[in-house]
Structures are given as C-alpha cells and as structure tokens.
Tab-separated table of C-alpha atoms and ligand atoms in Angstrom:
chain	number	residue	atom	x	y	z
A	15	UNK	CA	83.205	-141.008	83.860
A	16	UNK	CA	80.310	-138.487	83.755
A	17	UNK	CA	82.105	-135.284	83.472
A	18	UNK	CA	85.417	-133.313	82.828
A	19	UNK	CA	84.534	-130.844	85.194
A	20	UNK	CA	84.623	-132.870	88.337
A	21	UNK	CA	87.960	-134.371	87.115
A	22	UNK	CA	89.714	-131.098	87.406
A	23	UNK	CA	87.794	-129.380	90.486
A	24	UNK	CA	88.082	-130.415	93.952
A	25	UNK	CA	86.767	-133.875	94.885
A	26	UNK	CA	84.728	-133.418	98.000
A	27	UNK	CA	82.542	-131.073	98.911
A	28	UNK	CA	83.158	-128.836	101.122
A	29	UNK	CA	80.891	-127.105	103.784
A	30	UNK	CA	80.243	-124.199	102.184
A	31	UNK	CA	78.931	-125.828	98.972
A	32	UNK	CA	76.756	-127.703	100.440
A	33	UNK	CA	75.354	-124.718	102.520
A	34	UNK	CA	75.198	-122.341	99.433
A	35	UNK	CA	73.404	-125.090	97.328
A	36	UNK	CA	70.388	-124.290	99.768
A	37	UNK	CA	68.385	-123.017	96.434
A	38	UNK	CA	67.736	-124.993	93.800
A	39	UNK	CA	70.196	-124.884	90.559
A	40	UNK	CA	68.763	-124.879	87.023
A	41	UNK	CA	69.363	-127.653	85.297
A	42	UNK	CA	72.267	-126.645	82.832
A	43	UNK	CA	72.160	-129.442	80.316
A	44	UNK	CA	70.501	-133.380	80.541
A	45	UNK	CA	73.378	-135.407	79.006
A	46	UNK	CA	77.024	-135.282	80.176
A	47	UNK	CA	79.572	-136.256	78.002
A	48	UNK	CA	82.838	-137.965	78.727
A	49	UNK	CA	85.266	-135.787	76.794
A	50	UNK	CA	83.561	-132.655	75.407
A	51	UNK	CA	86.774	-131.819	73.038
A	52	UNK	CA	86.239	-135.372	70.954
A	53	UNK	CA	82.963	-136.572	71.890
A	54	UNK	CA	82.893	-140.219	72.911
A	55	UNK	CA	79.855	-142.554	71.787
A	56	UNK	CA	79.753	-142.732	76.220
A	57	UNK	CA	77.106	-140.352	77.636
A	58	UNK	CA	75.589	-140.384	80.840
A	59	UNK	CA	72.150	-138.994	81.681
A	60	UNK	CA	73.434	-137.219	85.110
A	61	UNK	CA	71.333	-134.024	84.943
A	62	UNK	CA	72.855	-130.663	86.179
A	63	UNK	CA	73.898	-131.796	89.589
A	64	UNK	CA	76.633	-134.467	87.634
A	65	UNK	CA	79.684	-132.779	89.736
A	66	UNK	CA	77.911	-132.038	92.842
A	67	UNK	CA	77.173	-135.636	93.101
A	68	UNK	CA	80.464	-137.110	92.679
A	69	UNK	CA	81.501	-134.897	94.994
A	70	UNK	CA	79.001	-135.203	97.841
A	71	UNK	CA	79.277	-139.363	97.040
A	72	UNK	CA	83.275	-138.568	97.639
A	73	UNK	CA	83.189	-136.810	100.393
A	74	UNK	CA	80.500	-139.223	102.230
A	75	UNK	CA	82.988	-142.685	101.276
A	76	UNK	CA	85.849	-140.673	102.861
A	77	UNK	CA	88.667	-142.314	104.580
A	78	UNK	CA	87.796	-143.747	108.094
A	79	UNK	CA	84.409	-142.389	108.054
A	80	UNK	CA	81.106	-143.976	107.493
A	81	UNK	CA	77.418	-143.273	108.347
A	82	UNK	CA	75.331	-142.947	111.174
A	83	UNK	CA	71.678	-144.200	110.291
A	84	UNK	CA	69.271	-142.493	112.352
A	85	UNK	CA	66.190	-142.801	110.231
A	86	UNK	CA	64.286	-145.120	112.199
A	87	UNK	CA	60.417	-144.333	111.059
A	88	UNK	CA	58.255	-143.088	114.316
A	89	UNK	CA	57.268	-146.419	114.688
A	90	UNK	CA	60.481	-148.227	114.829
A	91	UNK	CA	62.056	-145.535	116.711
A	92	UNK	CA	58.639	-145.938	119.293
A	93	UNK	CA	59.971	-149.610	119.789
A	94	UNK	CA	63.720	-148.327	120.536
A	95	UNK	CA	62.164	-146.263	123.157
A	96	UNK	CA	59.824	-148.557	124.711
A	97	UNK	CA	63.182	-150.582	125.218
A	98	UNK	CA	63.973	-147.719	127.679
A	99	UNK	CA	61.245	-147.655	129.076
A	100	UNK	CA	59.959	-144.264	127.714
A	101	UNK	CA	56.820	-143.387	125.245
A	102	UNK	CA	56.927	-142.765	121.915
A	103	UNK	CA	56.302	-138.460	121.916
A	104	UNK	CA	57.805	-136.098	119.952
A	105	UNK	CA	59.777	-134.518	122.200
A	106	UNK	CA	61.191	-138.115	122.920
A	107	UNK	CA	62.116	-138.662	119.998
A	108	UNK	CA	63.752	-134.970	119.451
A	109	UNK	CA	65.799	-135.701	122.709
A	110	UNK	CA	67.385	-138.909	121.468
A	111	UNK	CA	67.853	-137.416	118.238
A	112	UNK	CA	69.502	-133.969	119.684
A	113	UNK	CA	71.826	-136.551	121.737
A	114	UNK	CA	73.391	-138.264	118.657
A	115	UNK	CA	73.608	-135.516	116.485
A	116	UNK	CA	75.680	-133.519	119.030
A	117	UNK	CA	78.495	-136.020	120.129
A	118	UNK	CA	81.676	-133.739	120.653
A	119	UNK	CA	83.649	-134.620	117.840
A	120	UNK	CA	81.615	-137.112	115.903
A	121	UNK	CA	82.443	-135.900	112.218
A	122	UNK	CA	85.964	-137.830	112.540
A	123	UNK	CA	84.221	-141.038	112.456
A	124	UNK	CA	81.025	-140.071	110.599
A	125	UNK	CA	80.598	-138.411	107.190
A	126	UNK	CA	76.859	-138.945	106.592
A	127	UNK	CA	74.269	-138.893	108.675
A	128	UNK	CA	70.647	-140.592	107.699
A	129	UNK	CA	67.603	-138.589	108.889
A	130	UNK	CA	63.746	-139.584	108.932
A	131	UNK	CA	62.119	-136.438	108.010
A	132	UNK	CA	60.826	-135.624	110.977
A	133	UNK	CA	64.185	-134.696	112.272
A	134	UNK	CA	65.455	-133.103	108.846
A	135	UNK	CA	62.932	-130.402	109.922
A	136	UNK	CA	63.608	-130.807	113.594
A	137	UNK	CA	65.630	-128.933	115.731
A	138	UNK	CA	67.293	-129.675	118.605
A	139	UNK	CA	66.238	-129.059	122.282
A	140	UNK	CA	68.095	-126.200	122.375
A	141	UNK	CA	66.718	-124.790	119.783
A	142	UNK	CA	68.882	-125.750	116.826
A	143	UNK	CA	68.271	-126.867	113.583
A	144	UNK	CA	69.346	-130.700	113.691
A	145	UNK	CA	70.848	-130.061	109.933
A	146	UNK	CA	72.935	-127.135	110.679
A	147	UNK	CA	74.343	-129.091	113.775
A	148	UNK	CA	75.550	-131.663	111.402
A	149	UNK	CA	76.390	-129.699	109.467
A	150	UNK	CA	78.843	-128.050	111.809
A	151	UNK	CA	80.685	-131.212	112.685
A	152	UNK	CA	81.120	-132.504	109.237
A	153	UNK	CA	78.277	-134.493	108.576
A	154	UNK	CA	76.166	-134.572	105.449
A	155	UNK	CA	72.364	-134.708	106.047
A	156	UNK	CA	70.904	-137.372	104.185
A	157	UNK	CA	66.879	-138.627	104.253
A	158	UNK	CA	65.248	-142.319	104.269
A	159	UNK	CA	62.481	-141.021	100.809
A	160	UNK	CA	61.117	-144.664	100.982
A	161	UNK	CA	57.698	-144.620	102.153
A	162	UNK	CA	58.034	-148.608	104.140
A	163	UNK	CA	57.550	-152.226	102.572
A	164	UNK	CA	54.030	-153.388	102.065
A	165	UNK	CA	52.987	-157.044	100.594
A	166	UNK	CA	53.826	-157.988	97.323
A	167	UNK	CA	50.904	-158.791	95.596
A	168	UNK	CA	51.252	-162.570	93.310
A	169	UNK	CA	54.255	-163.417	95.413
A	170	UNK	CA	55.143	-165.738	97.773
A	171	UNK	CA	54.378	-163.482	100.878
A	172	UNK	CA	57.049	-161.202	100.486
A	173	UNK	CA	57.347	-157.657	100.157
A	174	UNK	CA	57.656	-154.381	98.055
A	175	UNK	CA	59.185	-151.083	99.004
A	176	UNK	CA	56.616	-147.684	98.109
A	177	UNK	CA	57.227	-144.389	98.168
A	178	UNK	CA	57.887	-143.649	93.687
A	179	UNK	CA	55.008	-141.374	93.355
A	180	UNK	CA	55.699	-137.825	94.359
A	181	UNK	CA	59.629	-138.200	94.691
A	182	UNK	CA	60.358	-136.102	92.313
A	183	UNK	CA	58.765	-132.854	94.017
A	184	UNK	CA	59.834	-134.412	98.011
A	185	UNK	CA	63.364	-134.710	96.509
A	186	UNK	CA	63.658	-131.692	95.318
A	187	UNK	CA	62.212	-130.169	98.849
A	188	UNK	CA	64.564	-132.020	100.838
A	189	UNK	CA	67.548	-130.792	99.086
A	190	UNK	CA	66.125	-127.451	99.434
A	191	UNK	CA	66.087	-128.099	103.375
A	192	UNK	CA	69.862	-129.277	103.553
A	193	UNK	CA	69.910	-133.227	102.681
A	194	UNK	CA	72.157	-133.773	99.848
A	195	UNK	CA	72.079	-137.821	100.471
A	196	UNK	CA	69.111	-139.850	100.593
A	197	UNK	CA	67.930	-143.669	101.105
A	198	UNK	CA	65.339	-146.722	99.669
A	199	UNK	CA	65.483	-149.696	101.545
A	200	UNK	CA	63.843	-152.428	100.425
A	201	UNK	CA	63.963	-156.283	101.162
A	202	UNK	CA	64.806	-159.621	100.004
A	203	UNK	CA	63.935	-162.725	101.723
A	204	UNK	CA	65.859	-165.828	101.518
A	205	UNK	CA	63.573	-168.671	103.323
A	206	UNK	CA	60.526	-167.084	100.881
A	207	UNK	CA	62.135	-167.721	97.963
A	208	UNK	CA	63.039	-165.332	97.001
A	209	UNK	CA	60.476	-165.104	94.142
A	210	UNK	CA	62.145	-163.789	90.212
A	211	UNK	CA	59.036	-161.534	90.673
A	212	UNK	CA	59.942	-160.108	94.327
A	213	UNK	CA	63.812	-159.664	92.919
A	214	UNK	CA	62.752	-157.756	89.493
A	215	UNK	CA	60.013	-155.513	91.503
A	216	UNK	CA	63.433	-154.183	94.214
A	217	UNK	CA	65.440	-153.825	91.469
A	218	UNK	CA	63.420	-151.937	89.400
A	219	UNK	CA	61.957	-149.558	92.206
A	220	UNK	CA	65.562	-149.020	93.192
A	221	UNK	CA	66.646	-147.951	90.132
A	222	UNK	CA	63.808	-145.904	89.506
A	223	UNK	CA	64.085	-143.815	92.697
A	224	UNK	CA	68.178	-143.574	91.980
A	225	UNK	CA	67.508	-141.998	88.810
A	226	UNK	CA	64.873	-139.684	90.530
A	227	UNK	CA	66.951	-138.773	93.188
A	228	UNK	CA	70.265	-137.808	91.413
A	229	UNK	CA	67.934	-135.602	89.088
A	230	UNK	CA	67.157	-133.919	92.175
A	231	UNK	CA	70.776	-133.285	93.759
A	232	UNK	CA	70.264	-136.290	96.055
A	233	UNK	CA	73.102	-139.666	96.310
A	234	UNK	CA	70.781	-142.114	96.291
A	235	UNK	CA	71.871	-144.629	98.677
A	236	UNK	CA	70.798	-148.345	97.052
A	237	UNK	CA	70.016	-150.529	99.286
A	238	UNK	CA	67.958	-154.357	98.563
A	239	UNK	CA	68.521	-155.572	102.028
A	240	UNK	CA	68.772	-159.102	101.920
A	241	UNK	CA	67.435	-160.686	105.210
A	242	UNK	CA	68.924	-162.294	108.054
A	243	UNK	CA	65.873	-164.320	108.846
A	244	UNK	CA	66.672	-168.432	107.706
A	245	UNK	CA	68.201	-171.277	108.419
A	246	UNK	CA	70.061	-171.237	104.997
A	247	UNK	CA	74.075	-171.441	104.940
A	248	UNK	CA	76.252	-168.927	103.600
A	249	UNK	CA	76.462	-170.289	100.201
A	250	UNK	CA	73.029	-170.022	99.492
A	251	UNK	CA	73.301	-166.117	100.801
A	252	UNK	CA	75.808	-165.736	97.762
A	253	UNK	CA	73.881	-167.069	95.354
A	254	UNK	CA	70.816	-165.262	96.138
A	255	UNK	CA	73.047	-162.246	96.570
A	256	UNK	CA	74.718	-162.433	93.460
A	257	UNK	CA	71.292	-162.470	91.763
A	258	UNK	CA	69.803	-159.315	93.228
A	259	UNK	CA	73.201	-157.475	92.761
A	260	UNK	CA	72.864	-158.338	88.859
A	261	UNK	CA	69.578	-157.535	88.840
A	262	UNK	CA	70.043	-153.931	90.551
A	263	UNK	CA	72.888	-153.322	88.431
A	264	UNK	CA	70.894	-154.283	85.240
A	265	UNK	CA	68.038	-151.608	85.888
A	266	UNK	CA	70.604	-148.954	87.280
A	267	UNK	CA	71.961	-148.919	83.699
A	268	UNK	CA	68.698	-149.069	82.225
A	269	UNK	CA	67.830	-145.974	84.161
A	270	UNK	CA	70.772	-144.313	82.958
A	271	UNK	CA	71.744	-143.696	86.635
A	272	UNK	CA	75.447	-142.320	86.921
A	273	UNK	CA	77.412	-145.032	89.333
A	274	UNK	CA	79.656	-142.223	90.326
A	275	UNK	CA	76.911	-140.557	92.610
A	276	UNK	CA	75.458	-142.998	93.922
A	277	UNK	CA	76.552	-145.265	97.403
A	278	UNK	CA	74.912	-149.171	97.988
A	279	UNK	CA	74.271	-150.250	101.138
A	280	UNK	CA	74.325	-153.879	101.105
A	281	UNK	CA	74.215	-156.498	103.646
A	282	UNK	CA	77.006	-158.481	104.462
A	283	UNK	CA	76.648	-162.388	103.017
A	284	UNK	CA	76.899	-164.349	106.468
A	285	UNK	CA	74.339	-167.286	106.883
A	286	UNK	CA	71.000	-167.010	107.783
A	287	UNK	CA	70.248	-166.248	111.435
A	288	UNK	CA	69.072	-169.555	112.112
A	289	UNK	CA	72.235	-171.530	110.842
A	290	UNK	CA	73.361	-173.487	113.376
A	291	UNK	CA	76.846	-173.123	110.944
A	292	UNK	CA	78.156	-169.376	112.316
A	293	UNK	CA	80.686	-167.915	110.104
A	294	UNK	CA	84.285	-166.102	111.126
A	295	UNK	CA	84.638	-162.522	109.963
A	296	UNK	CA	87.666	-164.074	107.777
A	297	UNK	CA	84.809	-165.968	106.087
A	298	UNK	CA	82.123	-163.081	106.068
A	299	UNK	CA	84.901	-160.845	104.733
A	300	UNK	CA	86.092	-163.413	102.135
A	301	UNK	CA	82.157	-164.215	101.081
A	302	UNK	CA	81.657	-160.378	100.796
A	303	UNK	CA	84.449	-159.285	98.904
A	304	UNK	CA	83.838	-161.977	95.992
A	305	UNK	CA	80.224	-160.872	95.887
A	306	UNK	CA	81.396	-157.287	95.195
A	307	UNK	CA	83.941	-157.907	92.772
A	308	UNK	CA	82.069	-160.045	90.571
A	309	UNK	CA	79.015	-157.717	90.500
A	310	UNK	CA	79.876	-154.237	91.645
A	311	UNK	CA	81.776	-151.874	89.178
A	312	UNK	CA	84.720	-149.751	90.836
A	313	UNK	CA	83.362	-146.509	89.485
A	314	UNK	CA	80.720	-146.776	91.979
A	315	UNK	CA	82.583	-144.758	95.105
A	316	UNK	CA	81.263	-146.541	98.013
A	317	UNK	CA	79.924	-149.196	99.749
A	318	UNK	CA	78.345	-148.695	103.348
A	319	UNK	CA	77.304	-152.126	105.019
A	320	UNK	CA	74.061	-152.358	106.639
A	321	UNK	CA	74.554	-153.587	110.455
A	322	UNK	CA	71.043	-156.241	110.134
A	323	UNK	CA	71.211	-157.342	113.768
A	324	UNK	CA	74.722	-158.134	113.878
A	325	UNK	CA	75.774	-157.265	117.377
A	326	UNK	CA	77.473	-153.902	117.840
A	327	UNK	CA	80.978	-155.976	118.019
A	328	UNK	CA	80.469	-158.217	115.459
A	329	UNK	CA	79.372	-155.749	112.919
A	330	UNK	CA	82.881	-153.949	113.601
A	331	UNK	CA	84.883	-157.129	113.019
A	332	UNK	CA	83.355	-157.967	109.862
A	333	UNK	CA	83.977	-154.577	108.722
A	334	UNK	CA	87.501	-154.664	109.501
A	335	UNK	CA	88.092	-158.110	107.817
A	336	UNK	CA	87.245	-156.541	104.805
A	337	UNK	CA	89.394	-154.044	105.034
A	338	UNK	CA	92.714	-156.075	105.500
A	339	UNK	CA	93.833	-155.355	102.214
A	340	UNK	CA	92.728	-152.395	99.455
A	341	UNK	CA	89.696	-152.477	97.744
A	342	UNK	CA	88.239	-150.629	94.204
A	343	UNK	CA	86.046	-149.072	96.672
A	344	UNK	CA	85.785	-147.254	99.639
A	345	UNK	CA	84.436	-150.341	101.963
A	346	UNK	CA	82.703	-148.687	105.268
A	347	UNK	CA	79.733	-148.885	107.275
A	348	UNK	CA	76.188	-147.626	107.546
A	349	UNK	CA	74.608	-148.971	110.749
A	350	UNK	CA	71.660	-147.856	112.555
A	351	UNK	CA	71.231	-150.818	115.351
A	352	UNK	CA	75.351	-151.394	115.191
A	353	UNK	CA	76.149	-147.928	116.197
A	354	UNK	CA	73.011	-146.932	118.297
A	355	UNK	CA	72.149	-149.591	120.415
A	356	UNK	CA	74.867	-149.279	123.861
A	357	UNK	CA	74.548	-145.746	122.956
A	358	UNK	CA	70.618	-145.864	123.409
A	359	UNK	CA	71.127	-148.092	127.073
A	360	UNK	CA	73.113	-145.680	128.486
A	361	UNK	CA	71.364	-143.021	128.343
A	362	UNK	CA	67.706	-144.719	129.684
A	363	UNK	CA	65.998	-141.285	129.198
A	364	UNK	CA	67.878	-139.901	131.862
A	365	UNK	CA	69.482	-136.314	131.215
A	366	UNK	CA	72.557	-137.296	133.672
A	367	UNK	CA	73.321	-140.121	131.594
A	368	UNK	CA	73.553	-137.979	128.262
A	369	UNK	CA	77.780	-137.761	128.737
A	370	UNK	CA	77.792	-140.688	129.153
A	371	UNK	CA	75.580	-142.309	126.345
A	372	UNK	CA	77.391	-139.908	123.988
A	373	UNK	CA	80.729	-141.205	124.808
A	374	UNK	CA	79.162	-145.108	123.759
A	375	UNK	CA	78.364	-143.377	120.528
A	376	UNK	CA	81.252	-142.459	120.159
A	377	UNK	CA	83.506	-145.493	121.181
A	378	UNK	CA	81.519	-147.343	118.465
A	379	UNK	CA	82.128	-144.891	115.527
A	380	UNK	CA	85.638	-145.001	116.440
A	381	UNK	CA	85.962	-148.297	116.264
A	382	UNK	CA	83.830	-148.964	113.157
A	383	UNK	CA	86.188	-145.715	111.671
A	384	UNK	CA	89.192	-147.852	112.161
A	385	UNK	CA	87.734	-150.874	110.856
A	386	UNK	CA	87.000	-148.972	107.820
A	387	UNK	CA	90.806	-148.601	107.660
A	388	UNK	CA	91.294	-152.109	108.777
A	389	UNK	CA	93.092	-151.564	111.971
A	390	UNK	CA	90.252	-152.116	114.684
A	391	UNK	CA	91.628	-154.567	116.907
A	392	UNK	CA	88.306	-155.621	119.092
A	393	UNK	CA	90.114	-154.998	122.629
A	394	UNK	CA	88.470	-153.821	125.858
A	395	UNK	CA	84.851	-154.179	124.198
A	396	UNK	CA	81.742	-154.303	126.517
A	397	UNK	CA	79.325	-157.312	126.719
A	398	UNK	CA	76.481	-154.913	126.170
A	399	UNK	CA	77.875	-153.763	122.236
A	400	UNK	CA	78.418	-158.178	121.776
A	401	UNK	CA	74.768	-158.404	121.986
A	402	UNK	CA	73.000	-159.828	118.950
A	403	UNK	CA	69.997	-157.756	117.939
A	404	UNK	CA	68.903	-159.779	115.341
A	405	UNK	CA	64.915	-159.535	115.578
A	406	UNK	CA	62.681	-161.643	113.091
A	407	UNK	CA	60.486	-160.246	110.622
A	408	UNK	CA	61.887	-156.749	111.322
A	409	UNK	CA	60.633	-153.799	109.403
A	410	UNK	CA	62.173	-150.130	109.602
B	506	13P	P1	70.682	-151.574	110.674
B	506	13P	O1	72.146	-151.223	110.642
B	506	13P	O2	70.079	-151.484	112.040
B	506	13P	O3	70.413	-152.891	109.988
B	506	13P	O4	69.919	-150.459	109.831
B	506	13P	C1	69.853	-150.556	108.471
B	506	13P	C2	69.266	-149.380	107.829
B	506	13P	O5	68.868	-149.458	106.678
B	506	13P	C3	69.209	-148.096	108.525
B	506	13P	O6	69.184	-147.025	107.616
C-alpha cells in the first residue's frame, strides 16, 4: 500500500479534483511510506501524485464501467474513414470524434476515455473543448504517449514500441491540458517467436514509461499486446502470455512503479486467428483468469481487455465469462474496434445518421457495462456488431 492518506480519504476522484488539478502540484516528497507512525522496511517510490493516482486508477476500474479507446493515430483513424467512404481531414476526424464523445448518457457505461492528442486539444464542432465534454459526462481523459512500433533491430522481424525520450516534459503537458490517464501499447508476436530479446525490450519500455508517467500525475495504462495473428492453439497463447506478464511485472518492480495507480490492458488468451480450433468464451474466460492469477498481483486495481479484432459480440461475451464469479480485480474492458465499429457504419459521414450511430455506441457500452458485471446475456444482437475485424499485421 503506498500511502495512509488515500486509505482514509475518499477513493475516487471526483470531478472537481480532477478539474482543479489543471496546474501542476509540487512534488511534496519522493518516497511514500506504508505506515508513517512505525515505519515499515516497505516504501514505494510514488512521487507526489501517490493519492491522486489511486484514486483516478479507482475511479476509472469502477463498477460496470470500462473504457472507450478512441486513440486511433491519424493514420489508423484515415483507414476507419476510408471504410466510410470519407477522406482522412481534420475536420473528419473532429466530426467522428465530437460524435462519440457526446453520446447522451455515455458516462454510465464508460469511465475513461483514450484520446490521440490531436483530439485532447480538439474541440468539438460546436465549439467545445472535447476534454471538458468528457469531462461533463463522467469520463476521465486519458492520452495514447506512445509514439508507434518500429522494427526491432537483431530480432526476428518483430517490433519495438518508441516514444521514451521527451515523456517526461509531454506528460507533464498533458496533465496540464486535462488527461489524468494515459497509454503505451506495444506488441508481441506469437508466430515470430517471440524472441527473449523482443519480450525484455516491451517489458522494459513499459515499465520505463509507467514509472515516467505516474511521476507526472498520469495512470499509465500497460499494455504488451500480444497478437492475434497465428495459427498457434490456445495453450501456446498461455505460455507465451505467462512469460511477458512475468517479464512486465519483473521491470514494473524494478522501476519502483506503484501497482496501485496503474491499469493493464491485456489481451485476452484465445488461439491464434488462424486456428482452425475456435475457443468458447467459457474457455477464453477460464484461460484468462488463470493467466491473471498466477501473474497479476490484486493490488493492481484494474484490468481493461483489449478488443484485438474480436467481433463487437464476441468481445462482450468473453468479457462477461469472466465475470461469472468475483475477481481480486476489477475485470472490464478497453476496446477501440469492439465498441466503435457498428457505431462508425451507422453513421457513414452522414449528419442524419448521427442519432442514430450514437445510439450503436451506446447499445455496445451497455452491453460490455453489464458484462463487466457479468450479467450481459447476448440477446437481440445485430449481425453487423458479430463481425470479426481481425486484420493481419495491424498497427495502431
Ligand atoms: P482494439 O480494442 O481495437 O484492439 O484497440 C486496442 C487499443 O489498444 C486501443 O487503445
């Protein structure tokens, strides 16, 4: 535990912190200690913002809520577009964005929502800053601080996630512009190896940037997204699983990086896309859960599932098997393509369809907010959201 403070004070945030902690705090003392009336030998290095990061990690893993990942990079978001039918501009981009962010009622579902910078200093159409709208509904602002995978030089043509240099001083200006949450997504793939050296390299740069970030005010998000792309079973998902999560978990302590503020993002262990061998969402679930509890401590608040190019549907019912029975943690979801996608082909660019696409966003977060509680049921879903989008080789 990093603090008596947070013990005794309120354990989420609530809006008006996060408002008022526009400016940036001093840092008050570097190490936190457990019980400051009989020092333990257990210290954390947490940095001033110890509390404000529990609670901001707290109030993001919140009961029936999860997070809506809209920080597709221009170029990904320029493909999501194209699938419409309309070019990659600005003010496209600010008009999809505008429609998400504004879904009547969308902070029941969704706690967190996970901005490309672009839109952290974006407004809406109207006019708006896109932060205070979320913040208005509920929703923390968070920010994707990777800078994108690049190859992986002595490897076996796989890939290594940039974006360490400068963090410190981005971090420290995105807090200052509202996000109190941020991501670093980086990749594992199964069928090329994965190499020891490829493993050590995301583990390390992950645990780097979470120590980075939570000296800046920011819940760093870890996420080593291990790849659908394979014809491997589900076994051999595990196993490679279970190595990166030791690995991760390893360098997080090494980096002195308090597991109370921070929030993984993992992928689910199903087999590889190419499997001819599909797996239930009783076996997913079952798969999933052992992964976590052999590797994941329960002081670490939350985990928020990547969606990977599940379909919409799918992504749901895994969810939901995992939530059939209580967990150390609070087990949710963080999807981009899982929440966006019927959402996205509804609206088609058209301003008359924007009711209507906002209502597919929403049918989706509902249902992925009672899977979080375990009580989604799958009835009355459309074929669109049981669409796979799994797409090979694909980079964010
Ligand atoms: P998907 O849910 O589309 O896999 O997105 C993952 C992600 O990291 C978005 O932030």
């Amino acid at each position: 535990m990093a603090s008596a403070s947070f013990l005794k004070s309120s354990p989420i945030l609530n809006k008006s912190e996060w408002l008022n902690g526009q400016s940036l705090r001093q840092p008050s003392a570097t190490v936190v200690r457990c019980n400051p009336v009989a020092p333990s030998p257990l210290t954390i290095r947490a940095g001033a913002y110890a509390d404000e990061l529990v609670k901001t990690a707290k109030t993001i893993a919140s009961p029936g809520r999860g997070i809506l990942a809209m920080d597709e990079s221009n170029a990904t978001c320029g493909k999501r577009l194209a699938s419409i039918g309309l070019e990659n501009t600005e003010a496209n981009r600010q008009a999809f964005r505008t429609l998400l962010v504004s879904v009547p009622g969308l902070g029941n579902y969704v706690s967190g929502a996970i901005l490309f910078e672009e839109t952290l200093y974006q407004s809406t159409v109207e006019g708006k800053k896109i932060v205070d709208v979320l913040v208005e509904q509920g929703i923390v602002p968070g920010i994707k601080t990777d800078k994108g995978l690049v190859p992986l030089a002595g490897s076996n043509d796989e890939s290594w996630c940039q974006g360490l240099d400068g963090l410190a001083s981005r971090s420290a200006a995105y807090y200052q512009q509202g996000a109190r949450f941020c991501k670093w997504r980086t990749v594992v793939s199964i069928p090329n190896g994965p190499s020891a050296l490829a493993v050590k390299e995301a583990a390390w740069g992950l645990a780097r940037y979470a120590a980075i970030s939570q000296d800046n005010g920011l819940v760093p998000i870890v996420e080593p997204e291990i790849l659908l792309d394979g014809e491997h079973g589900i076994d051999e998902t595990f196993e490679v699983a279970q190595k990166v999560w030791a690995e991760v978990f390893f360098y997080l302590a090494q980096n002195n990086v308090m597991f109370e503020g921070i929030l993984l993002k993992p992928s689910m262990v199903t087999p590889g896309a190419e499997c001819k061998e599909r797996a239930t969402p009783e076996k997913v679930a079952e798969y999933t859960l052992n992964l976590l509890h052999r590797r994941i401590p329960p002081a670490v608040p939350g985990i928020m599932f990547l969606s990977g190019g599940q379909s919409e549907v799918e992504a749901t019912l895994n969810l939901n098997a995992m939530n059939q029975s209580p967990n150390p943690w609070h087990v949710s979801f963080s999807y981009a393509r899982a929440l966006q996608n019927t959402c996205l082909k509804t609206w088609g660019g058209r301003p008359e369809n924007v009711s209507a696409a906002q209502e597919a966003l929403l049918i989706r977060a509902k249902a992925n907010s009672l899977a979080q509680l375990g009580k989604y049921t799958g009835e009355g879903e459309s074929e669109e959201s049981k669409k796979g989008m799994f797409v090979k080789g694909y980079t964010y």
